[in-house]
Structure formats: structure tokens, C-alpha cells
């Protein structure tokens, strides 16, 4: 759709009470939960409650990405609460857009690294053990950040805000890109394939191959199924698959189907409006990964699991002790012990009096 055609479309941004209430509410929930879970993960990792290894290093980088993103969420909540109006200028809009896409693709890549790392640890340990050495893991993390920045820094050269006919200023909305970027459908289809399709395929291959390998091993040796390492590997990769399915798949599939339609024909204003609404919903789901990633750390990092369980135990134990009723047997025993104590004190005093 050309820039002129887009300008003729009205009501692209549905300023409905639902959008103005639900989107800020969603981000108000995601932000504190994401901050809490990821700060706790970094605290556990860097206070050496767990031994620093390949899994914890990938988890630490993922947590840093989520924390940076959570810091930008309050601004997006304000944007939606104001009815898709961005009064904070082009610079802050570009900064929030950069954090959004960095979090998205850093998260995708580091979760892929976690899945491959667990697969190598269990299924290919003798042959590819060099991939899990800390020096190589640090290099992989650095390369991931470089790759993500190469993918996202060009966003800073594009205008992110746009003045609408009703006087509002939109920020990081799809029509803003469509009216300024040539060949956008091809660019976005390539981004979906490289940033989502290949990592998802890699994760599914790792999970399928690992499950097959463990089934074969379990048939020959029942103790293999009880191995903590194999259970941990399955849990980590299953958690990564869950995050991909819940968070990343709706957004990327939504983007892909609309770009494929654009290659065949020009969608009308109604289709563009529906796409805008679906984008806001799927983007919100994708941002929810900041809350779900700590569940991946729960299985990937032993120290994180112990810390969370100990915190929960400290919270639950006082509550149980305060509300637990005394049993009749325990009350009777206590009374009997008190009565014996009084008798002993009486005999002692009497003995002292007689001796004096």
C-alpha cells in the first residue's frame, strides 16, 4: 500500500477503551514481574550461588536483554494510555524501538544457544565438548550481541514517529515503516526467516533428537531416565519451546502472513486496520517473554532454582506455623509438661527449706 493510500485510511489506530486500558495494564504487569525475575537471576549468577558455566552465562545474557527491555515498558504503557500518542520525541521513540527489537532477537538467539548447549551436554558431549568451554561460550555471546546489533542498528536511520491527521503522534507503528522503507515486505520476510524460522527449526531439531536419544538410552539402561542431567536438558529445551510457541510465534506468523499477502495484492484499509490490531496483541504476547524467561532459568541454573525455592519456603513456613491449629495431643502433652515442671520446683524449694 502506498504512502498516499495509507494516508487515506482512517481509524488505523483504534482508540477504543479496551486498547487504552488493556495494553497499559498488560505492560504494568509484565514490567515488575520481568524486573523481579531477571534481577533475581543475575543476583544468583553473580553472587556465585551457582557455578558459572555455559548455561548460566547464556541465561545471564538473556536476563540482561530482558532487563534493558523492561526499562522501556513504562514508556510504551504511557503511549497506549494516551491513545497511541507519543509526546516524548523522536529520540526516545527510536531508543524504545531499539530496545524492543534487541530484546526480541537477543532473546531468540540466546534461547537457541541454551537449547543447543543442553543438547551438546547430553547427546554430543565427547565430540563437541569444546563448544561448552567458557572461553568459547563468551565468544559466542559476543558474536550474538554483534549479530543482533547489526540487525537492529539500521532502525536508528529510519523515522519512527509520524504526525497523524487527528493531531496525535504515533511511535513505532507499522504504517510509519511502510511509507518510508522500500521493499519492506521482502525485508520483513527475510527477518522472520532469519530471526525466527531458523532458530525455531534449530530448537525443534535439538528437542526431537534429544528425546529420541534419551528414549533409546532408557531402553538399554533404566538409570539413564533418572539422570539429573538428562532431566535438566529436557526441561530447558521444553521451556524454550514453550516460550517460542507462546511468545514469539504469534507475532512472526502474523507478520509473515500479511507480508505474503502484500506480495500478491494491495490489502485495503480494513485489512490494514485488522493487521494493526493483531500486531498490538501479538507484540504484547511477545513482550511477555520477559516474564517467562525466568522459568527457563529455573531449570537451566541450579542456583536460581535453589534461591527461588528457599525464598518460597521462607514465605510459606511462617504462614503455616501461624495458622496451624494445635492438636489435642500436643496441648495435653504441653499441660502435662508444665504440671511436672511446677512439681519439680515445689520439691526443690521444700528440700532447701528442710536443709536450712
CSV table of C-alpha atoms in Angstrom, one decimal:
chain,number,residue,atom,x,y,z
A,1,UNK,CA,0.0,0.0,0.0
A,2,UNK,CA,1.5,3.3,-1.0
A,3,UNK,CA,2.0,6.2,1.4
A,4,UNK,CA,-0.9,8.1,-0.2
A,5,UNK,CA,-3.2,5.1,0.2
A,6,UNK,CA,-2.2,4.8,3.9
A,7,UNK,CA,-2.9,8.4,4.5
A,8,UNK,CA,-6.4,7.9,3.1
A,9,UNK,CA,-7.1,5.1,5.6
A,10,UNK,CA,-8.8,6.4,8.7
A,11,UNK,CA,-9.0,4.8,12.1
A,12,UNK,CA,-5.8,2.8,11.7
A,13,UNK,CA,-5.2,3.2,15.4
A,14,UNK,CA,-8.3,2.1,17.2
A,15,UNK,CA,-8.5,4.4,20.2
A,16,UNK,CA,-11.0,2.1,21.9
A,17,UNK,CA,-11.3,2.0,25.7
A,18,UNK,CA,-10.2,-1.7,25.5
A,19,UNK,CA,-6.9,-0.8,23.8
A,20,UNK,CA,-6.3,2.1,26.2
A,21,UNK,CA,-7.0,0.0,29.3
A,22,UNK,CA,-5.8,-3.5,28.5
A,23,UNK,CA,-2.4,-2.6,26.8
A,24,UNK,CA,-1.2,-0.4,29.7
A,25,UNK,CA,-2.5,-3.0,32.2
A,26,UNK,CA,-0.6,-5.7,30.4
A,27,UNK,CA,2.7,-3.8,30.4
A,28,UNK,CA,2.2,-2.8,34.0
A,29,UNK,CA,2.1,-6.5,34.9
A,30,UNK,CA,5.0,-7.5,32.6
A,31,UNK,CA,7.4,-4.8,33.7
A,32,UNK,CA,7.6,-5.6,37.5
A,33,UNK,CA,7.4,-9.3,37.0
A,34,UNK,CA,10.1,-9.2,34.4
A,35,UNK,CA,12.3,-7.0,36.5
A,36,UNK,CA,11.9,-9.2,39.6
A,37,UNK,CA,12.6,-12.5,37.8
A,38,UNK,CA,15.6,-11.2,35.8
A,39,UNK,CA,17.2,-9.3,38.7
A,40,UNK,CA,16.9,-12.4,40.8
A,41,UNK,CA,18.6,-14.4,38.1
A,42,UNK,CA,21.5,-12.0,37.8
A,43,UNK,CA,21.8,-11.9,41.6
A,44,UNK,CA,22.0,-15.7,41.8
A,45,UNK,CA,24.6,-15.9,39.0
A,46,UNK,CA,26.9,-13.2,40.1
A,47,UNK,CA,26.9,-13.9,43.8
A,48,UNK,CA,28.3,-17.4,42.9
A,49,UNK,CA,25.4,-19.3,44.4
A,50,UNK,CA,25.8,-21.4,41.3
A,51,UNK,CA,28.9,-22.4,39.4
A,52,UNK,CA,29.3,-20.2,36.3
A,53,UNK,CA,29.1,-22.5,33.3
A,54,UNK,CA,27.8,-22.3,29.7
A,55,UNK,CA,24.1,-22.5,30.7
A,56,UNK,CA,24.3,-19.8,33.3
A,57,UNK,CA,26.3,-17.5,31.0
A,58,UNK,CA,23.7,-17.7,28.3
A,59,UNK,CA,21.0,-17.2,30.9
A,60,UNK,CA,22.8,-14.1,32.2
A,61,UNK,CA,22.9,-12.5,28.8
A,62,UNK,CA,19.3,-13.3,28.3
A,63,UNK,CA,18.4,-11.7,31.6
A,64,UNK,CA,20.4,-8.5,30.7
A,65,UNK,CA,18.4,-8.3,27.5
A,66,UNK,CA,15.1,-8.6,29.3
A,67,UNK,CA,16.1,-6.1,31.9
A,68,UNK,CA,17.0,-3.4,29.3
A,69,UNK,CA,13.7,-4.1,27.7
A,70,UNK,CA,11.7,-3.9,30.9
A,71,UNK,CA,13.1,-0.4,31.5
A,72,UNK,CA,11.4,0.8,28.3
A,73,UNK,CA,8.0,-0.7,29.0
A,74,UNK,CA,6.6,2.1,31.2
A,75,UNK,CA,7.0,4.5,28.2
A,76,UNK,CA,5.1,2.1,26.0
A,77,UNK,CA,2.3,1.9,28.6
A,78,UNK,CA,2.1,5.7,28.7
A,79,UNK,CA,1.9,5.7,24.9
A,80,UNK,CA,-1.1,3.3,24.8
A,81,UNK,CA,-2.8,5.0,27.8
A,82,UNK,CA,-2.7,8.4,25.9
A,83,UNK,CA,-4.5,6.7,22.9
A,84,UNK,CA,-1.5,5.9,20.7
A,85,UNK,CA,0.1,9.3,21.3
A,86,UNK,CA,3.8,9.8,21.7
A,87,UNK,CA,4.7,13.2,23.2
A,88,UNK,CA,8.3,12.2,24.1
A,89,UNK,CA,10.1,13.0,20.8
A,90,UNK,CA,11.8,11.0,18.0
A,91,UNK,CA,14.9,10.2,20.0
A,92,UNK,CA,13.1,8.3,22.8
A,93,UNK,CA,10.9,6.6,20.3
A,94,UNK,CA,14.0,5.2,18.5
A,95,UNK,CA,15.5,4.2,21.8
A,96,UNK,CA,12.4,2.2,22.8
A,97,UNK,CA,12.2,0.6,19.3
A,98,UNK,CA,15.9,-0.4,19.5
A,99,UNK,CA,15.4,-2.0,22.9
A,100,UNK,CA,12.3,-3.8,21.7
A,101,UNK,CA,14.0,-5.4,18.7
A,102,UNK,CA,17.2,-6.1,20.6
A,103,UNK,CA,15.3,-7.9,23.3
A,104,UNK,CA,13.3,-9.8,20.7
A,105,UNK,CA,16.2,-11.2,18.7
A,106,UNK,CA,18.8,-11.4,21.5
A,107,UNK,CA,16.2,-13.5,23.4
A,108,UNK,CA,15.6,-15.7,20.4
A,109,UNK,CA,19.3,-16.3,19.8
A,110,UNK,CA,20.3,-16.9,23.5
A,111,UNK,CA,17.4,-19.3,24.0
A,112,UNK,CA,18.6,-21.1,20.9
A,113,UNK,CA,22.1,-21.2,22.4
A,114,UNK,CA,20.6,-22.7,25.6
A,115,UNK,CA,18.8,-25.4,23.7
A,116,UNK,CA,21.9,-26.3,21.7
A,117,UNK,CA,24.1,-26.2,24.8
A,118,UNK,CA,21.8,-28.7,26.6
A,119,UNK,CA,21.7,-31.0,23.5
A,120,UNK,CA,25.5,-30.9,23.3
A,121,UNK,CA,25.8,-31.6,27.1
A,122,UNK,CA,23.8,-34.8,26.9
A,123,UNK,CA,23.9,-36.2,23.4
A,124,UNK,CA,27.2,-34.9,21.9
A,125,UNK,CA,29.3,-34.3,24.9
A,126,UNK,CA,32.5,-36.2,23.9
A,127,UNK,CA,32.7,-34.8,20.3
A,128,UNK,CA,31.6,-31.1,20.8
A,129,UNK,CA,32.7,-30.5,24.4
A,130,UNK,CA,34.8,-27.6,23.2
A,131,UNK,CA,31.7,-25.7,22.5
A,132,UNK,CA,30.9,-25.6,26.2
A,133,UNK,CA,34.3,-24.3,27.3
A,134,UNK,CA,33.9,-20.8,28.9
A,135,UNK,CA,36.3,-19.1,26.5
A,136,UNK,CA,34.3,-20.3,23.5
A,137,UNK,CA,30.9,-19.5,25.2
A,138,UNK,CA,32.0,-15.9,25.9
A,139,UNK,CA,33.0,-15.6,22.3
A,140,UNK,CA,29.6,-17.0,21.2
A,141,UNK,CA,27.8,-14.5,23.4
A,142,UNK,CA,29.8,-11.6,22.0
A,143,UNK,CA,29.0,-12.8,18.4
A,144,UNK,CA,25.3,-13.0,19.3
A,145,UNK,CA,25.3,-9.4,20.5
A,146,UNK,CA,27.2,-8.2,17.4
A,147,UNK,CA,24.7,-10.0,15.2
A,148,UNK,CA,21.7,-8.5,17.0
A,149,UNK,CA,23.1,-5.0,16.8
A,150,UNK,CA,23.9,-5.4,13.1
A,151,UNK,CA,20.2,-6.4,12.6
A,152,UNK,CA,18.7,-3.6,14.7
A,153,UNK,CA,21.0,-0.5,14.5
A,154,UNK,CA,19.7,0.4,10.9
A,155,UNK,CA,16.4,1.2,12.7
A,156,UNK,CA,18.1,4.4,14.0
A,157,UNK,CA,18.3,5.7,10.4
A,158,UNK,CA,14.6,5.4,9.9
A,159,UNK,CA,11.9,7.9,11.1
A,160,UNK,CA,9.9,6.2,13.9
A,161,UNK,CA,7.3,8.9,14.7
A,162,UNK,CA,4.6,10.2,12.5
A,163,UNK,CA,2.1,13.0,12.9
A,164,UNK,CA,-1.5,11.8,12.3
A,165,UNK,CA,-4.4,13.8,11.0
A,166,UNK,CA,-6.1,13.9,14.4
A,167,UNK,CA,-3.1,15.6,15.9
A,168,UNK,CA,-1.6,12.6,17.6
A,169,UNK,CA,2.0,11.4,17.1
A,170,UNK,CA,2.4,7.6,16.6
A,171,UNK,CA,5.6,5.8,17.5
A,172,UNK,CA,7.0,2.5,16.1
A,173,UNK,CA,3.8,1.7,14.2
A,174,UNK,CA,3.8,-0.5,11.0
A,175,UNK,CA,2.4,2.2,8.6
A,176,UNK,CA,5.3,4.5,9.7
A,177,UNK,CA,7.7,2.0,8.2
A,178,UNK,CA,5.6,1.2,5.1
A,179,UNK,CA,5.5,4.8,4.0
A,180,UNK,CA,9.3,5.2,4.3
A,181,UNK,CA,11.1,1.9,3.6
A,182,UNK,CA,11.3,0.5,0.1
A,183,UNK,CA,10.8,-3.3,-0.4
A,184,UNK,CA,9.5,-3.6,3.2
A,185,UNK,CA,7.7,-7.0,2.6
A,186,UNK,CA,11.0,-8.6,1.4
A,187,UNK,CA,12.9,-7.2,4.3
A,188,UNK,CA,10.4,-8.4,6.9
A,189,UNK,CA,10.0,-11.8,5.3
A,190,UNK,CA,13.8,-12.3,5.4
A,191,UNK,CA,13.8,-11.1,9.1
A,192,UNK,CA,11.2,-13.6,10.0
A,193,UNK,CA,13.1,-16.4,8.4
A,194,UNK,CA,16.5,-15.5,9.8
A,195,UNK,CA,15.3,-14.2,13.2
A,196,UNK,CA,12.6,-16.7,13.9
A,197,UNK,CA,12.4,-19.6,11.4
A,198,UNK,CA,16.0,-20.8,11.6
A,199,UNK,CA,16.2,-20.6,15.5
A,200,UNK,CA,12.9,-22.3,15.9
A,201,UNK,CA,14.0,-25.1,13.5
A,202,UNK,CA,17.2,-25.5,15.4
A,203,UNK,CA,15.4,-25.7,18.7
A,204,UNK,CA,12.9,-28.3,17.5
A,205,UNK,CA,15.7,-30.4,15.9
A,206,UNK,CA,17.6,-30.4,19.2
A,207,UNK,CA,14.5,-31.3,21.2
A,208,UNK,CA,13.4,-34.1,18.9
A,209,UNK,CA,16.9,-35.5,18.6
A,210,UNK,CA,17.4,-35.3,22.4
A,211,UNK,CA,14.1,-37.0,23.1
A,212,UNK,CA,14.9,-39.8,20.6
A,213,UNK,CA,18.3,-40.3,22.1
A,214,UNK,CA,17.0,-40.5,25.7
A,215,UNK,CA,14.3,-43.0,24.7
A,216,UNK,CA,16.9,-45.2,23.2
A,217,UNK,CA,19.2,-44.9,26.2
A,218,UNK,CA,16.3,-45.6,28.6
A,219,UNK,CA,15.5,-48.9,26.8
A,220,UNK,CA,19.1,-50.1,27.3
A,221,UNK,CA,19.6,-48.6,30.8
A,222,UNK,CA,16.8,-47.6,33.2
A,223,UNK,CA,19.1,-45.5,35.3
A,224,UNK,CA,19.6,-43.1,32.4
A,225,UNK,CA,16.0,-41.9,32.6
A,226,UNK,CA,16.6,-41.0,36.3
A,227,UNK,CA,19.7,-39.0,35.4
A,228,UNK,CA,19.5,-35.4,36.7
A,229,UNK,CA,21.4,-34.1,33.6
A,230,UNK,CA,19.0,-35.6,31.1
A,231,UNK,CA,16.0,-34.3,33.1
A,232,UNK,CA,17.6,-30.9,33.1
A,233,UNK,CA,18.3,-30.9,29.4
A,234,UNK,CA,14.7,-31.9,28.6
A,235,UNK,CA,13.3,-29.3,30.9
A,236,UNK,CA,15.4,-26.5,29.5
A,237,UNK,CA,14.6,-27.2,25.9
A,238,UNK,CA,10.9,-27.8,26.6
A,239,UNK,CA,10.9,-24.4,28.4
A,240,UNK,CA,12.5,-22.7,25.4
A,241,UNK,CA,9.9,-24.4,23.0
A,242,UNK,CA,7.1,-23.2,25.3
A,243,UNK,CA,8.4,-19.6,25.2
A,244,UNK,CA,8.7,-19.7,21.4
A,245,UNK,CA,5.2,-21.1,20.9
A,246,UNK,CA,3.5,-18.7,23.4
A,247,UNK,CA,5.5,-15.5,22.8
A,248,UNK,CA,7.3,-15.4,19.5
A,249,UNK,CA,5.2,-17.5,17.1
A,250,UNK,CA,2.0,-15.4,17.0
A,251,UNK,CA,3.9,-12.1,16.2
A,252,UNK,CA,6.1,-13.6,13.5
A,253,UNK,CA,3.4,-15.7,11.9
A,254,UNK,CA,1.1,-12.6,11.8
A,255,UNK,CA,3.8,-10.5,10.2
A,256,UNK,CA,4.6,-13.3,7.7
A,257,UNK,CA,1.0,-13.8,6.5
A,258,UNK,CA,0.5,-10.1,5.9
A,259,UNK,CA,3.8,-9.6,4.0
A,260,UNK,CA,3.0,-12.6,1.8
A,261,UNK,CA,-0.4,-11.1,1.1
A,262,UNK,CA,1.2,-7.8,0.1
A,263,UNK,CA,3.4,-9.6,-2.4
A,264,UNK,CA,0.2,-10.9,-4.1
A,265,UNK,CA,-2.1,-7.8,-3.9
A,266,UNK,CA,-2.5,-4.5,-2.1
A,267,UNK,CA,-4.6,-5.0,1.2
A,268,UNK,CA,-7.3,-2.5,1.7
A,269,UNK,CA,-7.8,-0.2,4.7
A,270,UNK,CA,-9.9,-2.8,6.6
A,271,UNK,CA,-7.2,-5.4,6.3
A,272,UNK,CA,-4.5,-2.9,7.3
A,273,UNK,CA,-6.7,-1.9,10.3
A,274,UNK,CA,-7.1,-5.6,11.3
A,275,UNK,CA,-3.4,-6.1,10.9
A,276,UNK,CA,-2.7,-3.2,13.2
A,277,UNK,CA,-4.9,-4.5,15.9
A,278,UNK,CA,-3.4,-8.0,15.6
A,279,UNK,CA,0.1,-6.6,15.8
A,280,UNK,CA,-0.6,-4.9,19.1
A,281,UNK,CA,-1.9,-8.1,20.6
A,282,UNK,CA,0.9,-10.3,19.3
A,283,UNK,CA,3.6,-7.7,20.2
A,284,UNK,CA,2.1,-7.8,23.8
A,285,UNK,CA,2.4,-11.6,23.8
A,286,UNK,CA,6.0,-11.4,22.6
A,287,UNK,CA,6.9,-8.9,25.3
A,288,UNK,CA,5.5,-11.5,27.8
A,289,UNK,CA,8.8,-13.5,27.2
A,290,UNK,CA,10.4,-11.2,29.8
A,291,UNK,CA,8.2,-12.9,32.4
A,292,UNK,CA,8.5,-16.4,31.1
A,293,UNK,CA,12.3,-16.4,30.6
A,294,UNK,CA,12.9,-16.8,34.4
A,295,UNK,CA,11.1,-20.1,34.2
A,296,UNK,CA,13.8,-21.2,31.7
A,297,UNK,CA,16.5,-20.1,34.2
A,298,UNK,CA,14.7,-22.1,36.9
A,299,UNK,CA,15.6,-25.3,35.0
A,300,UNK,CA,18.9,-24.1,33.5
A,301,UNK,CA,20.6,-22.7,36.6
A,302,UNK,CA,20.7,-24.8,39.8
A,303,UNK,CA,21.5,-21.8,42.0
A,304,UNK,CA,18.4,-19.9,40.7
A,305,UNK,CA,16.2,-22.9,41.4
A,306,UNK,CA,17.6,-23.2,45.0
A,307,UNK,CA,17.2,-19.5,45.6
A,308,UNK,CA,13.6,-19.3,44.4
A,309,UNK,CA,12.6,-22.4,46.4
A,310,UNK,CA,14.3,-21.1,49.6
A,311,UNK,CA,12.5,-17.8,49.2
A,312,UNK,CA,9.2,-19.6,48.8
A,313,UNK,CA,10.0,-21.8,51.8
A,314,UNK,CA,10.7,-18.8,54.0
A,315,UNK,CA,7.5,-17.2,52.9
A,316,UNK,CA,5.3,-20.3,53.4
A,317,UNK,CA,6.8,-21.6,56.7
A,318,UNK,CA,5.8,-18.7,58.9
A,319,UNK,CA,2.4,-18.6,57.4
A,320,UNK,CA,1.9,-22.3,58.1
A,321,UNK,CA,3.2,-22.1,61.6
A,322,UNK,CA,0.9,-19.1,62.4
A,323,UNK,CA,-2.2,-20.7,61.1
A,324,UNK,CA,-1.6,-24.4,62.1
A,325,UNK,CA,-4.0,-25.4,64.9
A,326,UNK,CA,-2.7,-27.1,68.0
A,327,UNK,CA,-3.7,-30.8,68.1
A,328,UNK,CA,-5.4,-32.1,71.3
A,329,UNK,CA,-2.5,-34.4,71.9
A,330,UNK,CA,0.1,-31.7,71.7
A,331,UNK,CA,-1.9,-29.4,74.0
A,332,UNK,CA,-2.3,-32.2,76.6
A,333,UNK,CA,1.4,-33.0,76.5
A,334,UNK,CA,2.3,-29.3,77.0
A,335,UNK,CA,0.0,-29.1,80.0
A,336,UNK,CA,1.5,-32.3,81.5
A,337,UNK,CA,5.0,-30.9,81.0
A,338,UNK,CA,4.0,-27.7,82.7
A,339,UNK,CA,2.5,-29.6,85.7
A,340,UNK,CA,5.7,-31.7,86.1
A,341,UNK,CA,7.8,-28.6,86.0
A,342,UNK,CA,5.8,-27.0,88.8
A,343,UNK,CA,6.0,-30.1,90.9
A,344,UNK,CA,9.8,-30.2,90.5
A,345,UNK,CA,10.1,-26.6,91.5
A,346,UNK,CA,7.9,-27.2,94.6
A,347,UNK,CA,10.1,-30.2,95.7
A,348,UNK,CA,13.2,-28.3,95.2
A,349,UNK,CA,12.0,-25.4,97.4
A,350,UNK,CA,10.9,-27.8,100.1
A,351,UNK,CA,14.3,-29.6,100.1
A,352,UNK,CA,16.0,-26.2,100.5
A,353,UNK,CA,13.8,-25.3,103.4
A,354,UNK,CA,14.4,-28.6,105.2
A,355,UNK,CA,18.1,-28.4,104.8
A,356,UNK,CA,18.2,-24.9,106.2
